[in-house]
Amino acid sequence: MAVETRDRIIEAADLLFYQHGFEATSFADIAASVGISRGNFYHHFKTKDDILDGVINRRLANTEQMLDRWEIAGSDPAERVRSFIHILIVNGEKIRKFGCPVGTLSSELAKLNHAAKSDATALFTLFRSWLCRQFERLGFGDRSDELAMHILGRSQGVATLANAFDDDRFLHHEVDLMCTWLDDQIAELSTENHSVRE
Amino acid sequence: MAVETRDRIIEAADLLFYQHGFEATSFADIAASVGISRGNFYHHFKTKDDILDGVINRRLANTEQMLDRWEIAGSDPAERVRSFIHILIVNGEKIRKFGCPVGTLSSELAKLNHAAKSDATALFTLFRSWLCRQFERLGFGDRSDELAMHILGRSQGVATLANAFDDDRFLHHEVDLMCTWLDDQIAELSTENHSVRE
DNA sequence: CCAGAACTAGGACAATTGTCCCAATTCAGA
DNA sequence: TCTGAATTGGGACAATTGTCCTAGTTCTGG
């Protein structure tokens, strides 16, 4: 069936774009990975940019689904933010090899001046607004987006260095620091509220 | 003279690799930028990888020089670390457009499985050990490398997000946070020392 | 069962890639 | 000034790129 092949192409392209980058991945590479002929591509995707769109949309959908799952998982917002932080460990091996899929794609598209750069940024925005929502529920009000960006940035930096140095210990240590930071923020917030009430 | 041309090639390649990435920059691009013929390249650089080596060595030399300048600038180690943090602001415009030169190159070479990846990591190591030295002088002992990696990671994350969102306010805010973090670390350290003495 | 749509394989196409050669020019040293 | 090395420009080269076409095959709805 058509949809199956299309999905298989996107799935293979997703992986290859992540592992080797968008520019460095050719039609031939994807075709070989899927096991279909190069020419067959044109029927499913008119241009390479179309495949990129497909890949980004797939990532957007998968990410949204993951965040939704965490949201309905019942645990408190702080626990959800911890889930986000722990992606670094869950995907630790891949991150050490290829970096963060979101950050590296965004960087590459920025350099290529690619039209889909804003779509890649939308992936970041998905995490950003989700994190922001969690902080709002924790009572951080206007500071929520700031905190969301902070933790998003921290994980990006950890991914970049863990990749550069292939360092698992660093990754774990920084995850601990981020969790501590989260606890501190929550603790500080509650003392603030106390002093406001008094 | 030969050296002049060679340097002009490396300088142009350095800029293009930073702005558009290594893979996306062709011989023709560099030649056009320098204003010499494509064929003339072969006399100076046998392969594209040779140019990359030249660029990385140039960056290594420039970085070392910059760090040395900061080191002899007389101010205390904390001030030096602040100098490092403020690169994010000094180079803010470029970073928002193209990301961190060190981090993005390192990521790209990791994905390309390129032989020069370790050389790119050496650029990180330059900053890492320099920062480590400053923390040691501040009295952080065994924790110095940890702190160096922490601040290195923070700035990487800030660069990635400032680039993705083209956000100058975020960049400035995070720089402030990093400086505050540094002050806190130093303050905590001095109270620790006090309690040890008592 | 059959017409038309969906799909596939294979290759053509011009453009670009990194690499390389060669003839012309410039330069340095005797 | 003369010689040989260093440098340069203008391509040639095969390989690969993204794009596109065409002729077959498979599938589906009536």
XYZ file of C-alpha atoms (C1' of nucleotides) in Angstrom:
456
model
C 0.000 0.000 0.000
C 1.066 3.557 -0.723
C 0.925 4.932 2.785
C 3.133 2.174 4.082
C 5.917 2.925 1.624
C 5.622 6.640 2.271
C 5.893 6.061 5.975
C 8.820 3.746 5.547
C 10.593 6.402 3.505
C 9.956 9.049 6.153
C 11.039 6.733 8.922
C 14.286 5.881 7.158
C 14.901 9.526 6.261
C 14.222 10.533 9.859
C 16.886 8.183 11.107
C 19.413 9.122 8.424
C 18.839 12.857 8.851
C 19.443 12.401 12.549
C 22.520 10.236 12.198
C 24.222 11.986 9.281
C 22.443 15.282 8.840
C 20.055 16.523 6.181
C 22.604 17.814 3.686
C 24.821 14.756 3.925
C 21.946 12.341 3.314
C 21.195 11.734 -0.365
C 18.182 10.315 -2.131
C 20.289 7.281 -2.910
C 21.048 6.758 0.778
C 17.395 6.808 1.752
C 16.381 4.634 -1.182
C 19.024 2.070 -0.310
C 17.940 2.134 3.324
C 14.293 1.547 2.429
C 15.166 -0.925 -0.300
C 13.366 0.786 -3.157
C 14.619 2.365 -6.360
C 15.742 5.972 -6.482
C 13.235 6.894 -9.139
C 10.368 5.607 -7.076
C 10.888 8.542 -4.798
C 9.465 11.070 -7.159
C 6.079 9.484 -6.857
C 5.984 10.012 -3.112
C 8.081 13.139 -2.709
C 8.595 15.743 -5.398
C 11.682 17.248 -3.794
C 14.110 16.560 -1.010
C 12.506 19.385 0.931
C 9.234 17.465 0.835
C 10.913 14.584 2.608
C 12.257 17.002 5.176
C 8.754 18.349 5.721
C 7.524 14.814 6.174
C 10.270 14.033 8.654
C 9.638 17.173 10.680
C 5.904 16.538 10.751
C 6.555 13.010 11.897
C 8.758 14.299 14.683
C 6.185 16.913 15.633
C 3.488 14.257 15.834
C 5.645 11.835 17.811
C 6.760 14.548 20.208
C 3.249 15.816 20.760
C 2.123 12.278 21.436
C 4.912 11.716 23.950
C 4.186 14.961 25.779
C 0.494 14.156 25.872
C 1.233 10.767 27.369
C 3.259 12.424 30.094
C 0.513 14.931 30.701
C -2.187 12.341 31.320
C 0.160 10.103 33.280
C -1.369 11.688 36.378
C 1.797 12.573 38.241
C 2.395 16.153 39.324
C 3.922 18.794 37.032
C 7.309 18.587 38.748
C 7.412 14.878 37.989
C 6.608 15.645 34.364
C 9.464 18.111 34.089
C 11.694 15.415 35.535
C 10.472 13.107 32.770
C 11.651 15.697 30.268
C 15.041 16.001 31.927
C 15.439 12.248 31.906
C 15.117 12.025 28.129
C 18.810 12.812 28.237
C 19.450 9.556 30.043
C 16.861 7.438 28.251
C 18.288 8.470 24.878
C 21.792 8.817 26.278
C 23.490 6.475 23.864
C 22.048 8.117 20.751
C 22.726 11.580 22.107
C 26.360 10.759 22.760
C 26.668 9.525 19.190
C 24.565 12.037 17.256
C 23.544 14.823 19.625
C 20.016 16.049 20.202
C 17.789 15.457 17.152
C 15.995 18.756 17.668
C 19.004 20.943 18.301
C 21.251 19.544 15.594
C 18.550 19.748 12.927
C 17.711 23.294 13.936
C 21.371 24.309 13.767
C 21.897 22.704 10.393
C 18.834 24.272 8.826
C 19.850 27.656 10.193
C 23.203 27.348 8.430
C 21.607 26.155 5.216
C 19.199 29.088 5.340
C 16.571 26.467 4.725
C 12.909 27.368 4.395
C 11.979 24.614 6.846
C 14.032 26.155 9.643
C 10.922 27.594 11.257
C 9.330 24.146 11.198
C 12.325 22.771 13.044
C 12.029 25.574 15.564
C 8.397 24.558 16.017
C 9.738 21.319 17.480
C 11.529 23.364 20.113
C 8.396 25.402 20.669
C 6.473 22.215 21.375
C 8.785 21.401 24.280
C 8.982 25.031 25.342
C 5.252 25.580 25.702
C 4.749 22.182 27.305
C 7.410 22.960 29.899
C 5.964 26.438 30.332
C 2.579 24.903 31.095
C 4.085 22.651 33.746
C 5.769 25.589 35.444
C 2.553 27.581 35.341
C 0.759 24.740 37.111
C 3.498 24.759 39.706
C 2.647 28.398 40.314
C 5.553 30.219 38.677
C 3.245 32.589 36.782
C 5.038 34.988 34.465
C 8.391 33.361 35.076
C 7.216 30.040 33.637
C 8.424 30.628 30.089
C 11.779 31.845 31.374
C 12.204 28.666 33.377
C 11.093 26.551 30.435
C 13.699 28.148 28.193
C 16.309 27.761 30.899
C 15.827 24.045 31.265
C 15.507 23.598 27.511
C 18.837 25.366 27.097
C 20.497 23.344 29.805
C 19.527 20.074 28.139
C 20.720 21.340 24.775
C 24.112 22.174 26.222
C 24.357 18.832 27.966
C 23.537 17.048 24.712
C 26.143 19.029 22.775
C 28.954 18.330 25.231
C 27.967 14.725 25.876
C 28.203 14.277 22.121
C 31.495 16.135 21.733
C 33.223 14.299 24.577
C 31.173 11.095 24.383
C 30.876 11.446 28.140
C 28.203 9.494 29.978
C 29.263 10.509 33.463
C 28.954 14.192 32.602
C 25.502 13.561 31.214
C 24.300 11.859 34.380
C 25.858 14.466 36.637
C 24.212 17.332 34.754
C 20.860 15.570 34.846
C 21.221 15.401 38.627
C 22.079 19.100 38.719
C 19.021 19.950 36.666
C 16.787 17.972 38.985
C 18.341 19.709 41.977
C 17.794 23.040 40.286
C 14.142 22.154 39.800
C 13.722 21.232 43.453
C 15.406 24.468 44.517
C 13.134 26.532 42.315
C 10.070 24.886 43.811
C 11.400 25.293 47.338
C 12.200 28.959 46.793
C 8.765 29.528 45.327
C 7.011 28.104 48.378
C 9.049 30.256 50.780
C 8.213 33.290 48.645
C 4.530 32.461 48.878
C 4.826 32.056 52.612
C 6.443 35.445 53.075
C 3.824 37.029 50.836
C 1.069 35.611 53.015
C 2.630 36.781 56.254
C 53.450 35.358 -1.525
C 52.354 31.796 -0.905
C 51.603 32.063 2.761
C 49.362 35.032 2.219
C 47.155 33.207 -0.253
C 47.064 30.141 1.945
C 45.970 32.222 4.896
C 43.361 34.020 2.856
C 41.939 30.666 1.804
C 41.803 29.435 5.373
C 40.239 32.651 6.574
C 37.545 32.523 3.900
C 36.931 28.820 4.543
C 36.720 29.466 8.268
C 33.961 32.000 7.762
C 32.063 29.877 5.231
C 32.321 26.714 7.317
C 30.914 28.674 10.229
C 28.116 30.319 8.302
C 27.007 27.424 6.110
C 28.670 24.338 7.532
C 31.539 22.211 6.281
C 29.560 19.860 4.061
C 27.516 22.619 2.456
C 30.582 24.684 1.552
C 32.187 23.704 -1.752
C 35.613 24.382 -3.206
C 33.925 26.692 -5.671
C 32.359 28.692 -2.844
C 35.682 29.227 -1.131
C 37.478 29.989 -4.382
C 34.855 32.558 -5.320
C 35.075 34.099 -1.873
C 38.859 34.407 -2.048
C 38.789 35.450 -5.687
C 41.147 32.785 -7.058
C 40.595 29.954 -9.480
C 39.369 26.565 -8.342
C 42.366 24.793 -9.743
C 44.707 26.952 -7.756
C 43.427 25.238 -4.662
C 45.167 22.006 -5.345
C 48.500 23.689 -4.980
C 47.726 24.798 -1.443
C 45.407 22.063 -0.230
C 45.346 18.557 -1.622
C 41.912 17.719 -0.257
C 38.942 19.387 1.342
C 39.912 17.746 4.600
C 43.215 19.591 4.453
C 41.348 22.864 4.395
C 39.316 21.715 7.377
C 42.527 20.897 9.222
C 43.822 24.343 8.400
C 40.644 25.978 9.615
C 40.601 24.037 12.871
C 44.258 24.817 13.513
C 43.576 28.465 12.852
C 40.713 28.384 15.336
C 42.853 26.562 17.864
C 45.586 29.184 17.534
C 43.160 32.110 17.729
C 41.380 30.643 20.726
C 44.608 29.910 22.547
C 45.738 33.442 21.895
C 42.491 34.889 23.213
C 42.609 32.777 26.356
C 46.224 33.735 26.937
C 45.335 37.402 26.624
C 42.653 36.980 29.252
C 45.045 35.116 31.477
C 47.672 37.854 31.532
C 45.075 40.594 31.729
C 45.737 40.582 35.469
C 42.206 40.429 36.751
C 41.212 37.642 39.108
C 40.110 34.199 37.892
C 36.443 34.955 38.520
C 36.705 37.955 36.235
C 38.269 35.736 33.593
C 35.424 33.272 33.760
C 33.059 36.198 33.359
C 34.988 37.141 30.229
C 34.277 33.676 28.901
C 30.591 33.944 29.700
C 30.401 37.301 27.979
C 31.577 35.905 24.652
C 27.913 35.039 24.240
C 27.060 38.720 24.288
C 30.095 39.984 22.388
C 29.408 37.546 19.563
C 25.674 37.660 20.147
C 24.698 38.653 16.644
C 26.729 35.908 14.963
C 25.570 33.334 17.476
C 21.930 34.170 16.868
C 22.518 33.731 13.152
C 24.877 30.750 13.016
C 25.179 29.294 16.507
C 28.413 28.616 18.346
C 31.315 27.970 15.943
C 32.749 25.299 18.209
C 29.554 23.452 19.006
C 28.067 23.427 15.529
C 31.285 22.240 13.904
C 31.684 19.523 16.499
C 28.121 18.337 15.939
C 28.467 18.332 12.183
C 31.715 16.388 12.185
C 30.233 13.869 14.603
C 27.395 13.221 12.168
C 29.741 13.005 9.204
C 31.889 10.522 11.111
C 34.722 12.761 10.054
C 38.315 12.009 10.993
C 38.801 15.592 12.181
C 36.082 15.277 14.806
C 38.658 14.828 17.549
C 40.420 17.973 16.386
C 37.166 19.880 16.712
C 36.718 18.451 20.193
C 40.196 19.733 20.988
C 38.747 23.221 20.575
C 36.297 22.419 23.341
C 39.108 20.982 25.414
C 40.981 24.257 25.106
C 38.123 26.129 26.758
C 37.502 23.303 29.193
C 41.011 23.141 30.607
C 41.329 26.922 30.655
C 38.121 27.200 32.654
C 39.225 24.320 34.852
C 42.430 26.202 35.626
C 40.500 29.296 36.642
C 38.308 27.303 39.011
C 41.337 25.623 40.490
C 42.835 29.011 41.225
C 39.589 29.997 42.876
C 40.073 27.021 45.172
C 37.538 24.535 43.861
C 40.067 21.695 43.734
C 38.742 18.436 42.344
C 35.424 20.001 41.420
C 37.067 22.426 38.988
C 36.656 20.312 35.869
C 33.047 19.609 36.765
C 32.351 23.307 37.049
C 34.217 24.008 33.816
C 32.107 21.464 31.958
C 28.974 22.843 33.561
C 29.549 26.383 32.386
C 30.718 25.183 28.990
C 27.496 23.230 28.621
C 25.374 26.147 29.747
C 26.855 28.425 27.109
C 26.401 25.774 24.446
C 22.735 25.470 25.305
C 22.272 29.221 25.333
C 23.898 29.471 21.907
C 21.702 26.715 20.475
C 18.454 28.250 21.679
C 19.445 31.837 20.918
C 20.091 30.608 17.399
C 16.872 28.590 17.104
C 14.644 31.382 18.404
C 16.850 34.286 17.332
C 16.279 35.600 20.834
C 18.552 38.291 22.218
C 16.661 38.828 25.459
C 16.977 35.144 26.352
C 20.680 35.293 25.639
C 21.224 38.266 27.957
C 19.070 36.797 30.689
C 20.944 33.499 30.646
C 24.274 35.300 30.747
C 23.086 37.055 33.885
C 22.041 33.723 35.367
C 25.438 32.224 34.629
C 27.205 35.121 36.326
C 24.908 34.759 39.325
C 25.644 31.055 39.404
C 29.363 31.832 39.430
C 28.974 34.267 42.322
C 26.933 31.705 44.253
C 29.551 29.018 43.735
C 32.279 31.314 45.029
C 30.174 32.404 47.988
C 29.323 28.805 48.911
C 32.947 27.860 48.665
C 34.059 30.534 51.105
C 31.441 29.509 53.692
C 32.581 25.894 53.298
C 36.155 26.932 53.971
C 35.060 28.883 57.023
C 33.247 25.928 58.534
C 36.222 23.679 57.847
C 38.527 26.025 59.725
C 36.226 26.258 62.716
C -13.228 -8.935 -15.756
C -11.539 -4.536 -17.050
C -10.387 0.443 -17.146
C -7.995 3.718 -14.730
C -5.456 4.993 -10.881
C -1.606 3.997 -7.892
C 2.801 2.333 -7.667
C 7.389 0.749 -9.061
C 12.002 0.114 -11.450
C 15.424 1.828 -14.179
C 17.655 5.165 -16.119
C 18.231 9.996 -18.418
C 19.309 14.688 -17.413
C 21.992 18.853 -16.356
C 24.434 20.616 -12.617
C 27.728 20.234 -9.133
C 30.981 17.785 -6.496
C 36.087 16.833 -5.070
C 40.089 15.844 -7.441
C 43.618 16.471 -10.662
C 46.512 17.978 -14.748
C 48.945 21.198 -17.534
C 50.443 25.289 -19.658
C 51.424 30.034 -18.487
C 53.224 33.323 -15.305
C 55.839 35.066 -11.366
C 59.536 34.950 -8.383
C 64.120 33.959 -5.970
C 68.839 32.937 -6.096
C 73.187 32.286 -8.493
C 70.298 37.615 -16.756
C 69.164 32.845 -16.615
C 67.283 28.757 -14.389
C 64.322 26.235 -11.805
C 61.013 26.345 -8.307
C 56.707 28.326 -6.708
C 52.417 29.980 -7.929
C 48.499 30.701 -10.822
C 44.375 30.146 -14.104
C 41.602 27.379 -16.906
C 39.821 23.641 -17.611
C 39.270 17.984 -17.658
C 37.738 14.099 -15.104
C 34.666 10.611 -13.066
C 31.376 10.413 -9.572
C 27.396 12.010 -7.355
C 23.738 15.166 -6.748
C 18.511 16.376 -7.043
C 15.189 16.140 -10.453
C 12.396 14.121 -13.839
C 10.471 10.836 -17.506
C 8.762 6.631 -19.283
C 7.437 2.157 -19.599
C 5.932 -1.615 -17.052
C 3.341 -3.743 -12.927
C -0.051 -3.969 -9.193
C -4.141 -2.705 -7.179
C -9.058 -1.161 -6.856
C -13.902 -0.029 -7.947
C -17.626 -0.949 -10.677
